[in-house]
PDB file of C-alpha atoms in Angstrom:
ATOM      1  CA  UNK O   1       0.612 -46.107  23.995  1.00 43.00           C
ATOM      2  CA  UNK O   2      -0.965 -44.573  20.878  1.00 45.00           C
ATOM      3  CA  UNK O   3       1.534 -43.305  18.344  1.00 50.00           C
ATOM      4  CA  UNK O   4       0.954 -39.723  17.230  1.00 48.00           C
ATOM      5  CA  UNK O   5       1.390 -39.580  13.428  1.00 51.00           C
ATOM      6  CA  UNK O   6       1.795 -35.784  13.473  1.00 49.00           C
ATOM      7  CA  UNK O   7       5.434 -34.676  13.206  1.00 52.00           C
ATOM      8  CA  UNK O   8       6.553 -32.607  16.205  1.00 52.00           C
ATOM      9  CA  UNK O   9       7.260 -29.564  14.028  1.00 51.00           C
ATOM     10  CA  UNK O  10       3.754 -29.459  12.496  1.00 56.00           C
ATOM     11  CA  UNK O  11       1.980 -27.819  15.425  1.00 55.00           C
ATOM     12  CA  UNK O  12       4.534 -25.001  15.840  1.00 57.00           C
ATOM     13  CA  UNK O  13       4.409 -24.365  12.095  1.00 66.00           C
ATOM     14  CA  UNK O  14       0.632 -24.128  12.205  1.00 69.00           C
ATOM     15  CA  UNK O  15       0.773 -21.790  15.192  1.00 77.00           C
ATOM     16  CA  UNK O  16       3.322 -19.600  13.397  1.00 75.00           C
ATOM     17  CA  UNK O  17       1.187 -19.509  10.253  1.00 74.00           C
ATOM     18  CA  UNK O  18      -1.906 -18.602  12.301  1.00 78.00           C
ATOM     19  CA  UNK O  19       0.031 -15.786  13.987  1.00 84.00           C
ATOM     20  CA  UNK O  20       1.239 -14.555  10.604  1.00 82.00           C
ATOM     21  CA  UNK O  21      -2.336 -14.549   9.271  1.00 83.00           C
ATOM     22  CA  UNK O  22      -3.466 -12.388  12.205  1.00 86.00           C
ATOM     23  CA  UNK O  23      -0.555  -9.968  11.805  1.00 88.00           C
ATOM     24  CA  UNK O  24      -1.108  -9.621   8.056  1.00 85.00           C
ATOM     25  CA  UNK O  25      -4.871  -9.214   8.417  1.00 85.00           C
ATOM     26  CA  UNK O  26      -4.326  -6.446  10.964  1.00 91.00           C
ATOM     27  CA  UNK O  27      -1.827  -4.870   8.569  1.00 88.00           C
ATOM     28  CA  UNK O  28      -4.430  -4.813   5.790  1.00 85.00           C
ATOM     29  CA  UNK O  29      -6.908  -3.244   8.228  1.00 89.00           C
ATOM     30  CA  UNK O  30      -4.425  -0.465   9.062  1.00 90.00           C
ATOM     31  CA  UNK O  31      -3.718   0.153   5.377  1.00 87.00           C
ATOM     32  CA  UNK O  32      -7.440   0.166   4.594  1.00 84.00           C
ATOM     33  CA  UNK O  33      -7.927   2.781   7.312  1.00 88.00           C
ATOM     34  CA  UNK O  34      -5.527   5.044   5.430  1.00 87.00           C
ATOM     35  CA  UNK O  35      -8.285   5.667   2.876  1.00 85.00           C
ATOM     36  CA  UNK O  36     -10.592   7.032   5.582  1.00 87.00           C
ATOM     37  CA  UNK O  37      -7.732   9.040   7.098  1.00 89.00           C
ATOM     38  CA  UNK O  38      -6.966  10.532   3.680  1.00 85.00           C
ATOM     39  CA  UNK O  39     -10.569  11.677   3.346  1.00 85.00           C
ATOM     40  CA  UNK O  40     -10.818  13.010   6.895  1.00 90.00           C
ATOM     41  CA  UNK O  41      -7.601  14.977   6.393  1.00 89.00           C
ATOM     42  CA  UNK O  42      -9.394  17.354   3.999  1.00 87.00           C
ATOM     43  CA  UNK O  43      -9.679  20.705   5.787  1.00 87.00           C
ATOM     44  CA  UNK O  44      -7.602  19.448   8.738  1.00 92.00           C
ATOM     45  CA  UNK O  45      -4.134  19.256   7.182  1.00 93.00           C
ATOM     46  CA  UNK O  46      -2.939  19.825   3.604  1.00 93.00           C
ATOM     47  CA  UNK O  47      -1.823  16.790   1.553  1.00 91.00           C
ATOM     48  CA  UNK O  48       1.895  17.601   1.394  1.00 93.00           C
ATOM     49  CA  UNK O  49       2.136  18.548   5.065  1.00 94.00           C
ATOM     50  CA  UNK O  50       0.521  15.205   5.894  1.00 94.00           C
ATOM     51  CA  UNK O  51       2.910  13.367   3.573  1.00 94.00           C
ATOM     52  CA  UNK O  52       6.004  15.065   5.005  1.00 94.00           C
ATOM     53  CA  UNK O  53       4.991  14.625   8.651  1.00 94.00           C
ATOM     54  CA  UNK O  54       4.067  11.001   7.965  1.00 92.00           C
ATOM     55  CA  UNK O  55       7.535  10.057   6.797  1.00 94.00           C
ATOM     56  CA  UNK O  56       9.504  12.342   9.111  1.00 94.00           C
ATOM     57  CA  UNK O  57       7.766  10.892  12.180  1.00 93.00           C
ATOM     58  CA  UNK O  58       8.038   7.329  10.900  1.00 91.00           C
ATOM     59  CA  UNK O  59      11.736   7.734  10.162  1.00 91.00           C
ATOM     60  CA  UNK O  60      12.374   9.306  13.564  1.00 90.00           C
ATOM     61  CA  UNK O  61      10.679   6.351  15.285  1.00 88.00           C
ATOM     62  CA  UNK O  62      12.570   3.829  13.171  1.00 87.00           C
ATOM     63  CA  UNK O  63      15.980   5.390  13.693  1.00 86.00           C
ATOM     64  CA  UNK O  64      15.346   5.504  17.445  1.00 84.00           C
ATOM     65  CA  UNK O  65      14.953   1.721  17.514  1.00 79.00           C
ATOM     66  CA  UNK O  66      17.134   0.586  14.614  1.00 76.00           C
ATOM     67  CA  UNK O  67      19.831   3.277  14.544  1.00 70.00           C
ATOM     68  CA  UNK O  68      22.786   1.035  15.346  1.00 75.00           C
ATOM     69  CA  UNK O  69      21.819  -1.669  12.880  1.00 74.00           C
ATOM     70  CA  UNK O  70      21.037   0.833  10.134  1.00 73.00           C
ATOM     71  CA  UNK O  71      24.406   2.529  10.589  1.00 76.00           C
ATOM     72  CA  UNK O  72      26.215  -0.816  10.471  1.00 78.00           C
ATOM     73  CA  UNK O  73      24.480  -1.622   7.169  1.00 78.00           C
ATOM     74  CA  UNK O  74      25.368   1.717   5.562  1.00 78.00           C
ATOM     75  CA  UNK O  75      28.430   0.350   3.705  1.00 82.00           C
ATOM     76  CA  UNK O  76      26.196  -2.166   1.920  1.00 83.00           C
ATOM     77  CA  UNK O  77      23.527   0.437   1.147  1.00 82.00           C
ATOM     78  CA  UNK O  78      25.827   3.256   0.013  1.00 84.00           C
ATOM     79  CA  UNK O  79      26.476   1.837  -3.515  1.00 86.00           C
ATOM     80  CA  UNK O  80      22.694   1.692  -4.017  1.00 87.00           C
ATOM     81  CA  UNK O  81      21.897   5.219  -2.805  1.00 88.00           C
ATOM     82  CA  UNK O  82      20.232   6.294  -6.081  1.00 92.00           C
ATOM     83  CA  UNK O  83      18.027   3.184  -6.124  1.00 91.00           C
ATOM     84  CA  UNK O  84      16.975   3.791  -2.498  1.00 90.00           C
ATOM     85  CA  UNK O  85      16.276   7.480  -3.206  1.00 93.00           C
ATOM     86  CA  UNK O  86      14.124   6.736  -6.267  1.00 92.00           C
ATOM     87  CA  UNK O  87      12.229   3.946  -4.505  1.00 90.00           C
ATOM     88  CA  UNK O  88      11.447   6.175  -1.534  1.00 91.00           C
ATOM     89  CA  UNK O  89      10.465   9.043  -3.813  1.00 93.00           C
ATOM     90  CA  UNK O  90       8.078   7.023  -6.008  1.00 91.00           C
ATOM     91  CA  UNK O  91       6.737   4.232  -3.803  1.00 87.00           C
ATOM     92  CA  UNK O  92       6.387   6.319  -0.650  1.00 90.00           C
ATOM     93  CA  UNK O  93       6.455  10.086  -1.293  1.00 93.00           C
ATOM     94  CA  UNK O  94       4.728  10.327  -4.681  1.00 92.00           C
ATOM     95  CA  UNK O  95       2.181   7.626  -3.841  1.00 91.00           C
ATOM     96  CA  UNK O  96       1.241   9.289  -0.540  1.00 90.00           C
ATOM     97  CA  UNK O  97       1.140  12.771  -2.109  1.00 92.00           C
ATOM     98  CA  UNK O  98      -1.207  11.705  -4.905  1.00 92.00           C
ATOM     99  CA  UNK O  99      -3.261   9.584  -2.483  1.00 89.00           C
ATOM    100  CA  UNK O 100      -3.993  12.498  -0.142  1.00 90.00           C
ATOM    101  CA  UNK O 101      -4.594  14.974  -2.974  1.00 90.00           C
ATOM    102  CA  UNK O 102      -7.059  12.489  -4.470  1.00 88.00           C
ATOM    103  CA  UNK O 103      -8.898  12.411  -1.143  1.00 85.00           C
ATOM    104  CA  UNK O 104      -9.889  16.056  -1.685  1.00 85.00           C
ATOM    105  CA  UNK O 105     -12.047  15.274  -4.735  1.00 82.00           C
ATOM    106  CA  UNK O 106     -13.087  11.625  -4.437  1.00 80.00           C
ATOM    107  CA  UNK O 107     -14.567   9.382  -1.773  1.00 79.00           C
ATOM    108  CA  UNK O 108     -12.751   7.203   0.749  1.00 81.00           C
ATOM    109  CA  UNK O 109     -14.620   4.287  -0.822  1.00 78.00           C
ATOM    110  CA  UNK O 110     -13.057   4.992  -4.209  1.00 78.00           C
ATOM    111  CA  UNK O 111      -9.628   5.472  -2.653  1.00 83.00           C
ATOM    112  CA  UNK O 112      -9.975   1.957  -1.285  1.00 79.00           C
ATOM    113  CA  UNK O 113     -11.510   0.297  -4.344  1.00 77.00           C
ATOM    114  CA  UNK O 114      -9.048   1.736  -6.869  1.00 81.00           C
ATOM    115  CA  UNK O 115      -6.184   0.325  -4.791  1.00 80.00           C
ATOM    116  CA  UNK O 116      -7.393  -3.057  -6.018  1.00 75.00           C
ATOM    117  CA  UNK O 117      -5.671  -2.132  -9.286  1.00 77.00           C
ATOM    118  CA  UNK O 118      -2.219  -2.518  -7.731  1.00 79.00           C
ATOM    119  CA  UNK O 119      -1.955  -6.353  -8.008  1.00 74.00           C
ATOM    120  CA  UNK O 120      -3.181  -6.123 -11.603  1.00 75.00           C
ATOM    121  CA  UNK O 121      -0.678  -3.425 -12.517  1.00 81.00           C
ATOM    122  CA  UNK O 122       2.146  -5.410 -10.907  1.00 79.00           C
ATOM    123  CA  UNK O 123       1.348  -8.363 -13.179  1.00 77.00           C
ATOM    124  CA  UNK O 124       1.138  -6.143 -16.273  1.00 80.00           C
ATOM    125  CA  UNK O 125       4.416  -4.342 -15.506  1.00 82.00           C
ATOM    126  CA  UNK O 126       6.140  -7.669 -14.881  1.00 78.00           C
ATOM    127  CA  UNK O 127       4.800  -8.875 -18.224  1.00 77.00           C
ATOM    128  CA  UNK O 128       6.073  -5.775 -20.045  1.00 78.00           C
ATOM    129  CA  UNK O 129       9.438  -5.459 -18.302  1.00 77.00           C
ATOM    130  CA  UNK O 130      10.434  -8.980 -17.310  1.00 70.00           C
ATOM    131  CA  UNK O 131       8.345 -10.963 -19.800  1.00 65.00           C
ATOM    132  CA  UNK O 132       6.784 -12.948 -16.948  1.00 64.00           C
ATOM    133  CA  UNK O 133       3.955 -14.893 -18.560  1.00 63.00           C
ATOM    134  CA  UNK O 134       0.264 -14.630 -17.708  1.00 66.00           C
ATOM    135  CA  UNK O 135      -2.054 -17.648 -17.757  1.00 73.00           C
ATOM    136  CA  UNK O 136      -5.426 -17.456 -19.503  1.00 76.00           C
ATOM    137  CA  UNK O 137      -7.226 -17.691 -16.156  1.00 75.00           C
ATOM    138  CA  UNK O 138      -5.064 -14.934 -14.753  1.00 71.00           C
ATOM    139  CA  UNK O 139      -5.819 -12.758 -17.777  1.00 76.00           C
ATOM    140  CA  UNK O 140      -9.563 -13.220 -17.177  1.00 81.00           C
ATOM    141  CA  UNK O 141      -9.121 -12.190 -13.549  1.00 76.00           C
ATOM    142  CA  UNK O 142      -7.146  -9.098 -14.547  1.00 73.00           C
ATOM    143  CA  UNK O 143      -9.826  -8.005 -17.004  1.00 79.00           C
ATOM    144  CA  UNK O 144     -12.554  -8.438 -14.374  1.00 80.00           C
ATOM    145  CA  UNK O 145     -10.563  -6.409 -11.847  1.00 72.00           C
ATOM    146  CA  UNK O 146      -9.947  -3.653 -14.388  1.00 72.00           C
ATOM    147  CA  UNK O 147     -13.675  -3.592 -15.157  1.00 75.00           C
ATOM    148  CA  UNK O 148     -14.385  -3.220 -11.447  1.00 74.00           C
ATOM    149  CA  UNK O 149     -11.985  -0.277 -11.248  1.00 69.00           C
ATOM    150  CA  UNK O 150     -13.756   1.312 -14.240  1.00 70.00           C
ATOM    151  CA  UNK O 151     -17.107   0.918 -12.466  1.00 73.00           C
ATOM    152  CA  UNK O 152     -15.629   2.589  -9.377  1.00 67.00           C
ATOM    153  CA  UNK O 153     -14.025   5.499 -11.226  1.00 62.00           C
ATOM    154  CA  UNK O 154     -17.056   6.166 -13.458  1.00 67.00           C
ATOM    155  CA  UNK O 155     -19.520   5.734 -10.576  1.00 60.00           C
ATOM    156  CA  UNK O 156     -21.641   3.652 -12.923  1.00 65.00           C
ATOM    157  CA  UNK O 157     -22.058   6.516 -15.413  1.00 65.00           C
ATOM    158  CA  UNK O 158     -20.911   4.984 -18.710  1.00 62.00           C
ATOM    159  CA  UNK O 159     -21.200   8.365 -20.470  1.00 62.00           C
ATOM    160  CA  UNK O 160     -17.982   9.229 -18.630  1.00 56.00           C
ATOM    161  CA  UNK O 161     -16.128   6.819 -20.924  1.00 53.00           C
ATOM    162  CA  UNK O 162     -17.289   8.723 -23.993  1.00 54.00           C
ATOM    163  CA  UNK O 163     -16.182  12.101 -22.689  1.00 52.00           C
ATOM    164  CA  UNK O 164     -13.276  10.813 -20.527  1.00 49.00           C
ATOM    165  CA  UNK O 165     -14.517  13.183 -17.802  1.00 52.00           C
ATOM    166  CA  UNK O 166     -13.257  11.205 -14.824  1.00 61.00           C
ATOM    167  CA  UNK O 167     -13.104  12.816 -11.408  1.00 73.00           C
ATOM    168  CA  UNK O 168      -9.705  14.393 -10.879  1.00 81.00           C
ATOM    169  CA  UNK O 169      -9.216  12.467  -7.651  1.00 83.00           C
ATOM    170  CA  UNK O 170      -9.963   9.124  -9.308  1.00 82.00           C
ATOM    171  CA  UNK O 171      -7.425   9.825 -12.059  1.00 85.00           C
ATOM    172  CA  UNK O 172      -4.799  10.779  -9.460  1.00 89.00           C
ATOM    173  CA  UNK O 173      -5.501   7.583  -7.539  1.00 88.00           C
ATOM    174  CA  UNK O 174      -4.951   5.473 -10.671  1.00 88.00           C
ATOM    175  CA  UNK O 175      -1.636   7.285 -11.226  1.00 91.00           C
ATOM    176  CA  UNK O 176      -0.681   6.617  -7.595  1.00 91.00           C
ATOM    177  CA  UNK O 177      -1.428   2.903  -8.023  1.00 89.00           C
ATOM    178  CA  UNK O 178       0.728   2.809 -11.154  1.00 89.00           C
ATOM    179  CA  UNK O 179       3.659   4.335  -9.261  1.00 90.00           C
ATOM    180  CA  UNK O 180       3.270   1.911  -6.369  1.00 86.00           C
ATOM    181  CA  UNK O 181       3.038  -1.066  -8.704  1.00 85.00           C
ATOM    182  CA  UNK O 182       6.319  -0.002 -10.332  1.00 87.00           C
ATOM    183  CA  UNK O 183       7.850   0.288  -6.863  1.00 85.00           C
ATOM    184  CA  UNK O 184       6.615  -3.207  -5.974  1.00 81.00           C
ATOM    185  CA  UNK O 185       8.145  -4.709  -9.119  1.00 81.00           C
ATOM    186  CA  UNK O 186      11.456  -2.936  -8.494  1.00 84.00           C
ATOM    187  CA  UNK O 187      11.600  -4.384  -4.956  1.00 78.00           C
ATOM    188  CA  UNK O 188      12.839  -7.634  -6.479  1.00 75.00           C
ATOM    189  CA  UNK O 189      16.185  -5.896  -7.076  1.00 81.00           C
ATOM    190  CA  UNK O 190      16.611  -4.421  -3.611  1.00 80.00           C
ATOM    191  CA  UNK O 191      19.996  -4.562  -1.883  1.00 82.00           C
ATOM    192  CA  UNK O 192      20.729  -7.648   0.229  1.00 81.00           C
ATOM    193  CA  UNK O 193      20.207  -6.092   3.637  1.00 80.00           C
ATOM    194  CA  UNK O 194      17.740  -6.784   6.443  1.00 77.00           C
ATOM    195  CA  UNK O 195      14.172  -5.790   5.620  1.00 76.00           C
ATOM    196  CA  UNK O 196      13.967  -3.458   8.616  1.00 80.00           C
ATOM    197  CA  UNK O 197      17.177  -1.682   7.608  1.00 83.00           C
ATOM    198  CA  UNK O 198      15.954  -1.306   4.037  1.00 85.00           C
ATOM    199  CA  UNK O 199      12.622   0.107   5.219  1.00 86.00           C
ATOM    200  CA  UNK O 200      14.465   2.613   7.425  1.00 88.00           C
ATOM    201  CA  UNK O 201      16.528   3.729   4.426  1.00 88.00           C
ATOM    202  CA  UNK O 202      13.413   4.087   2.267  1.00 90.00           C
ATOM    203  CA  UNK O 203      11.731   6.108   5.017  1.00 91.00           C
ATOM    204  CA  UNK O 204      14.725   8.443   5.104  1.00 91.00           C
ATOM    205  CA  UNK O 205      14.509   8.853   1.328  1.00 93.00           C
ATOM    206  CA  UNK O 206      10.763   9.504   1.546  1.00 93.00           C
ATOM    207  CA  UNK O 207      11.178  12.070   4.319  1.00 93.00           C
ATOM    208  CA  UNK O 208      13.904  13.853   2.330  1.00 94.00           C
ATOM    209  CA  UNK O 209      12.112  13.894  -1.032  1.00 95.00           C
ATOM    210  CA  UNK O 210       8.770  14.913   0.540  1.00 94.00           C
ATOM    211  CA  UNK O 211      10.139  18.440   1.072  1.00 94.00           C
ATOM    212  CA  UNK O 212      10.019  19.040  -2.703  1.00 93.00           C
ATOM    213  CA  UNK O 213       6.202  18.792  -3.071  1.00 92.00           C
ATOM    214  CA  UNK O 214       5.887  20.489   0.341  1.00 95.00           C
ATOM    215  CA  UNK O 215       7.769  23.511  -1.018  1.00 95.00           C
ATOM    216  CA  UNK O 216       5.512  23.522  -4.092  1.00 93.00           C
ATOM    217  CA  UNK O 217       2.421  23.441  -1.882  1.00 92.00           C
ATOM    218  CA  UNK O 218       3.781  26.334   0.205  1.00 95.00           C
ATOM    219  CA  UNK O 219       4.598  28.353  -2.933  1.00 93.00           C
ATOM    220  CA  UNK O 220       1.064  27.827  -4.256  1.00 91.00           C
ATOM    221  CA  UNK O 221      -0.453  29.111  -1.015  1.00 89.00           C
ATOM    222  CA  UNK O 222      -2.249  25.864  -0.177  1.00 90.00           C
ATOM    223  CA  UNK O 223      -0.105  24.734   2.758  1.00 91.00           C
ATOM    224  CA  UNK O 224      -2.135  24.076   5.922  1.00 92.00           C
ATOM    225  CA  UNK O 225      -0.553  23.130   9.238  1.00 93.00           C
ATOM    226  CA  UNK O 226      -2.522  20.452  11.143  1.00 93.00           C
ATOM    227  CA  UNK O 227      -5.481  21.415  13.309  1.00 94.00           C
ATOM    228  CA  UNK O 228      -5.852  19.500  16.620  1.00 93.00           C
ATOM    229  CA  UNK O 229      -7.875  16.876  14.761  1.00 93.00           C
ATOM    230  CA  UNK O 230      -5.320  17.001  11.954  1.00 93.00           C
ATOM    231  CA  UNK O 231      -2.567  16.022  14.404  1.00 95.00           C
ATOM    232  CA  UNK O 232      -4.570  12.938  15.374  1.00 94.00           C
ATOM    233  CA  UNK O 233      -4.803  12.000  11.688  1.00 93.00           C
ATOM    234  CA  UNK O 234      -1.053  12.569  11.255  1.00 93.00           C
ATOM    235  CA  UNK O 235      -0.323  10.402  14.301  1.00 93.00           C
ATOM    236  CA  UNK O 236      -2.527   7.568  13.014  1.00 92.00           C
ATOM    237  CA  UNK O 237      -1.068   7.664   9.507  1.00 92.00           C
ATOM    238  CA  UNK O 238       2.554   7.845  10.704  1.00 91.00           C
ATOM    239  CA  UNK O 239       2.330   5.235  13.439  1.00 90.00           C
ATOM    240  CA  UNK O 240      -0.427   2.976  12.086  1.00 91.00           C
ATOM    241  CA  UNK O 241      -0.296   2.323   8.311  1.00 89.00           C
ATOM    242  CA  UNK O 242       3.279   3.576   7.947  1.00 87.00           C
ATOM    243  CA  UNK O 243       5.228   2.245  10.918  1.00 87.00           C
ATOM    244  CA  UNK O 244       3.267  -0.588  12.546  1.00 89.00           C
ATOM    245  CA  UNK O 245       1.728  -1.769   9.274  1.00 86.00           C
ATOM    246  CA  UNK O 246       5.048  -1.992   7.450  1.00 81.00           C
ATOM    247  CA  UNK O 247       6.825  -3.669  10.374  1.00 83.00           C
ATOM    248  CA  UNK O 248       4.068  -6.258  10.755  1.00 86.00           C
ATOM    249  CA  UNK O 249       4.140  -6.940   7.027  1.00 82.00           C
ATOM    250  CA  UNK O 250       7.905  -7.475   7.145  1.00 78.00           C
ATOM    251  CA  UNK O 251       7.409  -9.892  10.040  1.00 81.00           C
ATOM    252  CA  UNK O 252       4.633 -11.703   8.188  1.00 81.00           C
ATOM    253  CA  UNK O 253       6.866 -12.140   5.131  1.00 75.00           C
ATOM    254  CA  UNK O 254       9.590 -13.572   7.364  1.00 75.00           C
ATOM    255  CA  UNK O 255       7.136 -16.076   8.876  1.00 78.00           C
ATOM    256  CA  UNK O 256       5.312 -17.426   5.814  1.00 72.00           C
ATOM    257  CA  UNK O 257       7.191 -16.038   2.799  1.00 69.00           C
ATOM    258  CA  UNK O 258       6.470 -13.193   0.354  1.00 62.00           C
ATOM    259  CA  UNK O 259       4.120 -15.085  -1.975  1.00 57.00           C
ATOM    260  CA  UNK O 260       1.646 -16.075   0.738  1.00 64.00           C
ATOM    261  CA  UNK O 261       2.013 -12.787   2.609  1.00 69.00           C
ATOM    262  CA  UNK O 262       1.400 -10.783  -0.565  1.00 65.00           C
ATOM    263  CA  UNK O 263      -2.087 -12.242  -0.891  1.00 66.00           C
ATOM    264  CA  UNK O 264      -3.181 -10.315   2.201  1.00 73.00           C
ATOM    265  CA  UNK O 265      -2.659  -7.010   0.349  1.00 74.00           C
ATOM    266  CA  UNK O 266      -5.856  -7.938  -1.498  1.00 72.00           C
ATOM    267  CA  UNK O 267      -7.741  -7.357   1.760  1.00 76.00           C
ATOM    268  CA  UNK O 268      -6.879  -3.632   1.691  1.00 79.00           C
ATOM    269  CA  UNK O 269      -9.758  -2.608  -0.626  1.00 77.00           C
ATOM    270  CA  UNK O 270     -12.110  -4.820   1.399  1.00 76.00           C
ATOM    271  CA  UNK O 271     -11.260  -3.197   4.726  1.00 80.00           C
ATOM    272  CA  UNK O 272     -11.022   0.232   3.123  1.00 80.00           C
ATOM    273  CA  UNK O 273     -14.512  -0.099   1.664  1.00 78.00           C
ATOM    274  CA  UNK O 274     -15.934  -1.406   4.959  1.00 79.00           C
ATOM    275  CA  UNK O 275     -14.375   1.424   6.973  1.00 81.00           C
ATOM    276  CA  UNK O 276     -15.507   4.042   4.446  1.00 80.00           C
ATOM    277  CA  UNK O 277     -19.101   2.895   4.934  1.00 78.00           C
ATOM    278  CA  UNK O 278     -19.049   2.120   8.670  1.00 80.00           C
ATOM    279  CA  UNK O 279     -16.755   4.884   9.943  1.00 77.00           C
ATOM    280  CA  UNK O 280     -16.898   7.630   7.313  1.00 70.00           C
ATOM    281  CA  UNK O 281     -20.630   7.005   6.727  1.00 74.00           C
ATOM    282  CA  UNK O 282     -20.265   7.055   2.954  1.00 69.00           C
ATOM    283  CA  UNK O 283     -23.059   5.775   0.747  1.00 69.00           C
ATOM    284  CA  UNK O 284     -22.792   2.176  -0.416  1.00 69.00           C
ATOM    285  CA  UNK O 285     -25.178   1.477  -3.250  1.00 73.00           C
ATOM    286  CA  UNK O 286     -25.488  -1.089  -6.067  1.00 79.00           C
ATOM    287  CA  UNK O 287     -22.705   0.556  -8.098  1.00 76.00           C
ATOM    288  CA  UNK O 288     -20.224   0.413  -5.217  1.00 70.00           C
ATOM    289  CA  UNK O 289     -21.243  -3.163  -4.425  1.00 79.00           C
ATOM    290  CA  UNK O 290     -20.713  -4.198  -8.046  1.00 80.00           C
ATOM    291  CA  UNK O 291     -17.295  -2.517  -8.144  1.00 75.00           C
ATOM    292  CA  UNK O 292     -16.227  -4.275  -4.931  1.00 74.00           C
ATOM    293  CA  UNK O 293     -17.404  -7.690  -6.161  1.00 82.00           C
ATOM    294  CA  UNK O 294     -15.632  -7.254  -9.507  1.00 79.00           C
ATOM    295  CA  UNK O 295     -12.363  -6.032  -7.979  1.00 73.00           C
ATOM    296  CA  UNK O 296     -12.179  -8.791  -5.371  1.00 74.00           C
ATOM    297  CA  UNK O 297     -13.526 -11.484  -7.690  1.00 79.00           C
ATOM    298  CA  UNK O 298     -11.009 -10.593 -10.386  1.00 76.00           C
ATOM    299  CA  UNK O 299      -8.121 -10.643  -7.919  1.00 69.00           C
ATOM    300  CA  UNK O 300      -9.278 -14.008  -6.551  1.00 74.00           C
ATOM    301  CA  UNK O 301      -9.452 -15.516 -10.060  1.00 79.00           C
ATOM    302  CA  UNK O 302      -6.055 -14.067 -10.997  1.00 69.00           C
ATOM    303  CA  UNK O 303      -4.497 -15.532  -7.837  1.00 66.00           C
ATOM    304  CA  UNK O 304      -6.209 -18.893  -8.281  1.00 73.00           C
ATOM    305  CA  UNK O 305      -5.038 -19.374 -11.847  1.00 70.00           C
ATOM    306  CA  UNK O 306      -1.639 -17.700 -11.713  1.00 65.00           C
ATOM    307  CA  UNK O 307       1.375 -19.568 -13.037  1.00 58.00           C
ATOM    308  CA  UNK O 308       2.845 -21.902 -10.391  1.00 56.00           C
ATOM    309  CA  UNK O 309       6.604 -22.188  -9.979  1.00 52.00           C
ATOM    310  CA  UNK O 310       8.132 -25.570 -10.732  1.00 48.00           C
ATOM    311  CA  UNK O 311       8.815 -27.622  -7.566  1.00 47.00           C
TER     312      UNK O 311
END
C-alpha cells in the first residue's frame, strides 16, 4: 500500500477555497455590472428613486429571510444605533446616490475605473486615522493607481489639470469612493454580531436615510418613477449587486478570511470596464487602456508589497 502524504483535511480546504474564489469572482462581476446599470438608468429612473428602491427592496428581501435572527440580535445592536445609521447613510445611501448621479454625466467605463481608487483611499485613511504604516513598495503602487485614476478622470487631456475642469460626474465618483473608503475603514469597529444581521441593519439604515435625498429630488422637480426598462434595472441592482453580491461576499469572507477575500474587490474595475465595452458598447481607446493598466498595476504592486502581519 502506498502512503498518501497529503493530510486528509487538505483536499476539503482546497475545494472550499476554490468555491470561495468562484463566489467572490461572481460577486465582483455583479458589482462591476452596477456601473453599466448606473449608466443605463439615465432616462429610465432618476438617481434617488433608484437608490431608495434599491435599499427598500433589498431590506424587504433580507428581513423576509433573516427576520427572526435580526430581531434576536437587536439587544446587541441597539447601543450602536447611531453607528449603524451613519454607516448605512454614508457607505450605502450616499455612495449609491453619488454613483447614480455621476452616471448622468460620465461613462460607465469611468464609473468602473474610478472605483479602483477605493483600495488606495482605504490605505491612506488608515494611515491618517490609525497610523497604519505603508511600505515603500505599497506607496509606489498607490501613486501608480492614483495616476491611473487621473488619466481616467481627465480622459487623457492634461490641460484639465491646469484649469481643474473635471467632468462633474467624475468628481462625484471620486467623492463617492472617498465615502465608501471611510465606510470600509470604519467596518473594523462594527458590533460583534453575525455578518448577515449586521448587513440587514445597514440595509434598514440605508433604506431609511435614502428618503432624505429622495425628498430633495422630488422638491427639485427631477424625480422620475421607473419606466418598464427602469424596473428591470431596479430589480438587477437590488437583487444582484446589493443582495446576492453582498451575501456572497459575506460567505466568501467566512470561507477564506477578510484579507484574502478583500483582494477580489480589485476585480470590480476590471469587470466594470469589460462590461462597459462589451455590453454598453462604450469606446475603449488607448487612454482608457492606459488608465486600466495603471489602476490594476498599481493595486497589484500595492498588494504585493503591503506590510505583512507578524506570524
